[in-house]
Structures are given as structure tokens and as C-alpha cells.
mmCIF file with all atom_site columns, C-alpha atoms in Angstrom:
data_model
loop_
_atom_site.group_PDB
_atom_site.id
_atom_site.type_symbol
_atom_site.label_atom_id
_atom_site.label_alt_id
_atom_site.label_comp_id
_atom_site.label_asym_id
_atom_site.label_entity_id
_atom_site.label_seq_id
_atom_site.pdbx_PDB_ins_code
_atom_site.Cartn_x
_atom_site.Cartn_y
_atom_site.Cartn_z
_atom_site.occupancy
_atom_site.B_iso_or_equiv
_atom_site.pdbx_formal_charge
_atom_site.auth_seq_id
_atom_site.auth_comp_id
_atom_site.auth_asym_id
_atom_site.auth_atom_id
_atom_site.pdbx_PDB_model_num
ATOM 1  C CA . UNK A 1 1  ? 103.678 129.314 66.454 1.00 39.00 ? 1  UNK A CA 1
ATOM 2  C CA . UNK A 1 2  ? 103.361 125.802 67.704 1.00 43.00 ? 2  UNK A CA 1
ATOM 3  C CA . UNK A 1 3  ? 106.705 125.029 66.861 1.00 44.00 ? 3  UNK A CA 1
ATOM 4  C CA . UNK A 1 4  ? 107.960 127.630 69.863 1.00 43.00 ? 4  UNK A CA 1
ATOM 5  C CA . UNK A 1 5  ? 106.207 125.751 72.131 1.00 46.00 ? 5  UNK A CA 1
ATOM 6  C CA . UNK A 1 6  ? 107.990 122.018 71.481 1.00 53.00 ? 6  UNK A CA 1
ATOM 7  C CA . UNK A 1 7  ? 110.183 122.180 74.140 1.00 53.00 ? 7  UNK A CA 1
ATOM 8  C CA . UNK A 1 8  ? 108.578 123.510 76.035 1.00 53.00 ? 8  UNK A CA 1
ATOM 9  C CA . UNK A 1 9  ? 105.449 120.379 75.643 1.00 62.00 ? 9  UNK A CA 1
ATOM 10 C CA . UNK A 1 10 ? 108.821 117.906 75.152 1.00 71.00 ? 10 UNK A CA 1
ATOM 11 C CA . UNK A 1 11 ? 110.106 118.835 78.866 1.00 87.00 ? 11 UNK A CA 1
ATOM 12 C CA . UNK A 1 12 ? 106.817 118.538 80.043 1.00 87.00 ? 12 UNK A CA 1
ATOM 13 C CA . UNK A 1 13 ? 106.339 115.766 78.537 1.00 89.00 ? 13 UNK A CA 1
ATOM 14 C CA . UNK A 1 14 ? 109.357 114.102 79.709 1.00 93.00 ? 14 UNK A CA 1
ATOM 15 C CA . UNK A 1 15 ? 108.995 114.713 83.859 1.00 94.00 ? 15 UNK A CA 1
ATOM 16 C CA . UNK A 1 16 ? 105.497 113.937 83.127 1.00 94.00 ? 16 UNK A CA 1
ATOM 17 C CA . UNK A 1 17 ? 106.709 110.336 82.140 1.00 95.00 ? 17 UNK A CA 1
ATOM 18 C CA . UNK A 1 18 ? 109.455 109.633 84.302 1.00 96.00 ? 18 UNK A CA 1
ATOM 19 C CA . UNK A 1 19 ? 107.748 110.675 87.863 1.00 97.00 ? 19 UNK A CA 1
ATOM 20 C CA . UNK A 1 20 ? 104.672 108.639 87.014 1.00 97.00 ? 20 UNK A CA 1
ATOM 21 C CA . UNK A 1 21 ? 107.147 105.758 85.858 1.00 98.00 ? 21 UNK A CA 1
ATOM 22 C CA . UNK A 1 22 ? 109.013 106.256 89.169 1.00 98.00 ? 22 UNK A CA 1
ATOM 23 C CA . UNK A 1 23 ? 105.283 106.150 91.035 1.00 98.00 ? 23 UNK A CA 1
ATOM 24 C CA . UNK A 1 24 ? 104.437 103.806 89.362 1.00 98.00 ? 24 UNK A CA 1
ATOM 25 C CA . UNK A 1 25 ? 107.599 101.163 89.336 1.00 98.00 ? 25 UNK A CA 1
ATOM 26 C CA . UNK A 1 26 ? 107.034 101.976 94.070 1.00 98.00 ? 26 UNK A CA 1
ATOM 27 C CA . UNK A 1 27 ? 103.114 100.897 93.992 1.00 98.00 ? 27 UNK A CA 1
ATOM 28 C CA . UNK A 1 28 ? 103.620 97.808  92.195 1.00 98.00 ? 28 UNK A CA 1
ATOM 29 C CA . UNK A 1 29 ? 107.272 97.243  92.758 1.00 98.00 ? 29 UNK A CA 1
ATOM 30 C CA . UNK A 1 30 ? 108.796 96.279  89.394 1.00 97.00 ? 30 UNK A CA 1
ATOM 31 C CA . UNK A 1 31 ? 111.626 97.836  87.528 1.00 96.00 ? 31 UNK A CA 1
ATOM 32 C CA . UNK A 1 32 ? 110.971 98.292  83.061 1.00 95.00 ? 32 UNK A CA 1
ATOM 33 C CA . UNK A 1 33 ? 107.307 98.398  82.839 1.00 98.00 ? 33 UNK A CA 1
ATOM 34 C CA . UNK A 1 34 ? 106.136 99.162  79.579 1.00 97.00 ? 34 UNK A CA 1
ATOM 35 C CA . UNK A 1 35 ? 103.688 102.158 77.983 1.00 97.00 ? 35 UNK A CA 1
ATOM 36 C CA . UNK A 1 36 ? 101.728 98.654  76.895 1.00 98.00 ? 36 UNK A CA 1
ATOM 37 C CA . UNK A 1 37 ? 101.342 97.038  80.651 1.00 98.00 ? 37 UNK A CA 1
ATOM 38 C CA . UNK A 1 38 ? 98.685  97.583  81.944 1.00 98.00 ? 38 UNK A CA 1
ATOM 39 C CA . UNK A 1 39 ? 98.070  98.468  85.991 1.00 98.00 ? 39 UNK A CA 1
ATOM 40 C CA . UNK A 1 40 ? 94.924  96.772  86.912 1.00 97.00 ? 40 UNK A CA 1
ATOM 41 C CA . UNK A 1 41 ? 97.040  93.352  84.582 1.00 97.00 ? 41 UNK A CA 1
ATOM 42 C CA . UNK A 1 42 ? 100.074 93.572  86.178 1.00 97.00 ? 42 UNK A CA 1
ATOM 43 C CA . UNK A 1 43 ? 98.557  93.471  90.357 1.00 97.00 ? 43 UNK A CA 1
ATOM 44 C CA . UNK A 1 44 ? 97.864  96.406  90.900 1.00 97.00 ? 44 UNK A CA 1
ATOM 45 C CA . UNK A 1 45 ? 94.285  97.960  92.554 1.00 97.00 ? 45 UNK A CA 1
ATOM 46 C CA . UNK A 1 46 ? 91.762  100.960 93.291 1.00 94.00 ? 46 UNK A CA 1
ATOM 47 C CA . UNK A 1 47 ? 93.050  101.945 95.862 1.00 96.00 ? 47 UNK A CA 1
ATOM 48 C CA . UNK A 1 48 ? 96.975  101.952 94.818 1.00 97.00 ? 48 UNK A CA 1
ATOM 49 C CA . UNK A 1 49 ? 96.413  103.264 91.760 1.00 96.00 ? 49 UNK A CA 1
ATOM 50 C CA . UNK A 1 50 ? 95.389  106.437 93.912 1.00 95.00 ? 50 UNK A CA 1
ATOM 51 C CA . UNK A 1 51 ? 98.320  106.300 96.303 1.00 96.00 ? 51 UNK A CA 1
ATOM 52 C CA . UNK A 1 52 ? 99.977  106.836 92.741 1.00 97.00 ? 52 UNK A CA 1
ATOM 53 C CA . UNK A 1 53 ? 98.141  109.166 92.044 1.00 96.00 ? 53 UNK A CA 1
ATOM 54 C CA . UNK A 1 54 ? 97.665  111.344 94.547 1.00 96.00 ? 54 UNK A CA 1
ATOM 55 C CA . UNK A 1 55 ? 101.902 110.837 94.654 1.00 97.00 ? 55 UNK A CA 1
ATOM 56 C CA . UNK A 1 56 ? 102.290 112.234 90.834 1.00 97.00 ? 56 UNK A CA 1
ATOM 57 C CA . UNK A 1 57 ? 99.983  114.998 91.484 1.00 95.00 ? 57 UNK A CA 1
ATOM 58 C CA . UNK A 1 58 ? 102.252 116.551 94.409 1.00 96.00 ? 58 UNK A CA 1
ATOM 59 C CA . UNK A 1 59 ? 105.111 115.972 92.632 1.00 96.00 ? 59 UNK A CA 1
ATOM 60 C CA . UNK A 1 60 ? 103.641 117.658 90.254 1.00 94.00 ? 60 UNK A CA 1
ATOM 61 C CA . UNK A 1 61 ? 101.880 120.704 90.831 1.00 93.00 ? 61 UNK A CA 1
ATOM 62 C CA . UNK A 1 62 ? 98.551  119.160 88.205 1.00 94.00 ? 62 UNK A CA 1
ATOM 63 C CA . UNK A 1 63 ? 95.106  117.810 89.692 1.00 92.00 ? 63 UNK A CA 1
ATOM 64 C CA . UNK A 1 64 ? 94.314  114.613 87.754 1.00 88.00 ? 64 UNK A CA 1
ATOM 65 C CA . UNK A 1 65 ? 91.184  112.394 88.316 1.00 84.00 ? 65 UNK A CA 1
ATOM 66 C CA . UNK A 1 66 ? 91.267  108.819 88.949 1.00 87.00 ? 66 UNK A CA 1
ATOM 67 C CA . UNK A 1 67 ? 88.913  107.604 86.253 1.00 90.00 ? 67 UNK A CA 1
ATOM 68 C CA . UNK A 1 68 ? 91.671  108.635 83.494 1.00 89.00 ? 68 UNK A CA 1
ATOM 69 C CA . UNK A 1 69 ? 93.193  104.668 85.288 1.00 91.00 ? 69 UNK A CA 1
ATOM 70 C CA . UNK A 1 70 ? 90.077  103.268 85.280 1.00 93.00 ? 70 UNK A CA 1
ATOM 71 C CA . UNK A 1 71 ? 89.361  104.002 81.032 1.00 94.00 ? 71 UNK A CA 1
ATOM 72 C CA . UNK A 1 72 ? 92.878  103.606 79.566 1.00 96.00 ? 72 UNK A CA 1
ATOM 73 C CA . UNK A 1 73 ? 94.870  101.998 83.427 1.00 95.00 ? 73 UNK A CA 1
ATOM 74 C CA . UNK A 1 74 ? 98.387  101.660 81.117 1.00 97.00 ? 74 UNK A CA 1
ATOM 75 C CA . UNK A 1 75 ? 101.969 103.429 81.626 1.00 97.00 ? 75 UNK A CA 1
ATOM 76 C CA . UNK A 1 76 ? 101.573 105.052 78.733 1.00 96.00 ? 76 UNK A CA 1
ATOM 77 C CA . UNK A 1 77 ? 97.800  106.553 78.620 1.00 96.00 ? 77 UNK A CA 1
ATOM 78 C CA . UNK A 1 78 ? 98.308  107.445 81.939 1.00 96.00 ? 78 UNK A CA 1
ATOM 79 C CA . UNK A 1 79 ? 101.916 109.119 81.034 1.00 95.00 ? 79 UNK A CA 1
ATOM 80 C CA . UNK A 1 80 ? 100.234 111.116 78.044 1.00 94.00 ? 80 UNK A CA 1
ATOM 81 C CA . UNK A 1 81 ? 96.948  112.013 80.171 1.00 94.00 ? 81 UNK A CA 1
ATOM 82 C CA . UNK A 1 82 ? 99.901  113.658 82.528 1.00 94.00 ? 82 UNK A CA 1
ATOM 83 C CA . UNK A 1 83 ? 102.116 115.286 80.090 1.00 93.00 ? 83 UNK A CA 1
ATOM 84 C CA . UNK A 1 84 ? 98.644  117.559 78.902 1.00 93.00 ? 84 UNK A CA 1
ATOM 85 C CA . UNK A 1 85 ? 97.558  118.101 82.327 1.00 92.00 ? 85 UNK A CA 1
ATOM 86 C CA . UNK A 1 86 ? 101.453 119.343 83.306 1.00 92.00 ? 86 UNK A CA 1
ATOM 87 C CA . UNK A 1 87 ? 101.348 121.250 80.386 1.00 88.00 ? 87 UNK A CA 1
ATOM 88 C CA . UNK A 1 88 ? 98.549  123.386 80.643 1.00 87.00 ? 88 UNK A CA 1
ATOM 89 C CA . UNK A 1 89 ? 99.604  123.905 84.494 1.00 85.00 ? 89 UNK A CA 1
ATOM 90 C CA . UNK A 1 90 ? 102.969 125.150 82.627 1.00 79.00 ? 90 UNK A CA 1
ATOM 91 C CA . UNK A 1 91 ? 100.590 127.974 80.382 1.00 75.00 ? 91 UNK A CA 1
ATOM 92 C CA . UNK A 1 92 ? 102.231 126.453 76.990 1.00 57.00 ? 92 UNK A CA 1
ATOM 93 C CA . UNK A 1 93 ? 100.180 124.365 74.441 1.00 48.00 ? 93 UNK A CA 1
ATOM 94 C CA . UNK A 1 94 ? 100.257 121.777 73.275 1.00 46.00 ? 94 UNK A CA 1
#
């Protein structure tokens, strides 16, 4: 049954990854981030992450608690968390 949702899940994950990565690059003024890069280790701060999350929420139409970024501030963790929320918002299952 889960396989029937795989394409929608993949599309949501791809969209989330693209949007979060674009906003990450914009916030940190970088061009080629790695999923293991940590937002705060790369020079980000609480104001920048709040702004990044606000832009991601607006672009994807999701609610994304800023606390998530403080638990694990890597690009990979942020994209995964956004993808999960986007899949839920679009009514598909992970």
C-alpha cells in the first residue's frame, strides 16, 4: 500500500529539498552546501534561521517550528523535517 504513495512522497521530498537548499544558500551566501553542513557552524545565527524558516513556510505552505533547527541544524535534517511536514500537508503518507 505504501508504494502507491511513493511518487507523491518523492515529489514532496524533492520540492522540500530544493526549497530548503535555495533558502539555505540565500541565507548563508553559499553555493554548494552538503547535507551534513550545520547552519550555525557555517555562520548562521538565530535571526537568519528564523528568516530562512519563514521563507520556507511561505513557499511550501507548511508550518515548521524553529526549534527543529536548534535540535539538528544540518541541511539534511532540515530538508527531511520539511519533507515530512509537506507530505503530511499534501495528504499523502510517508
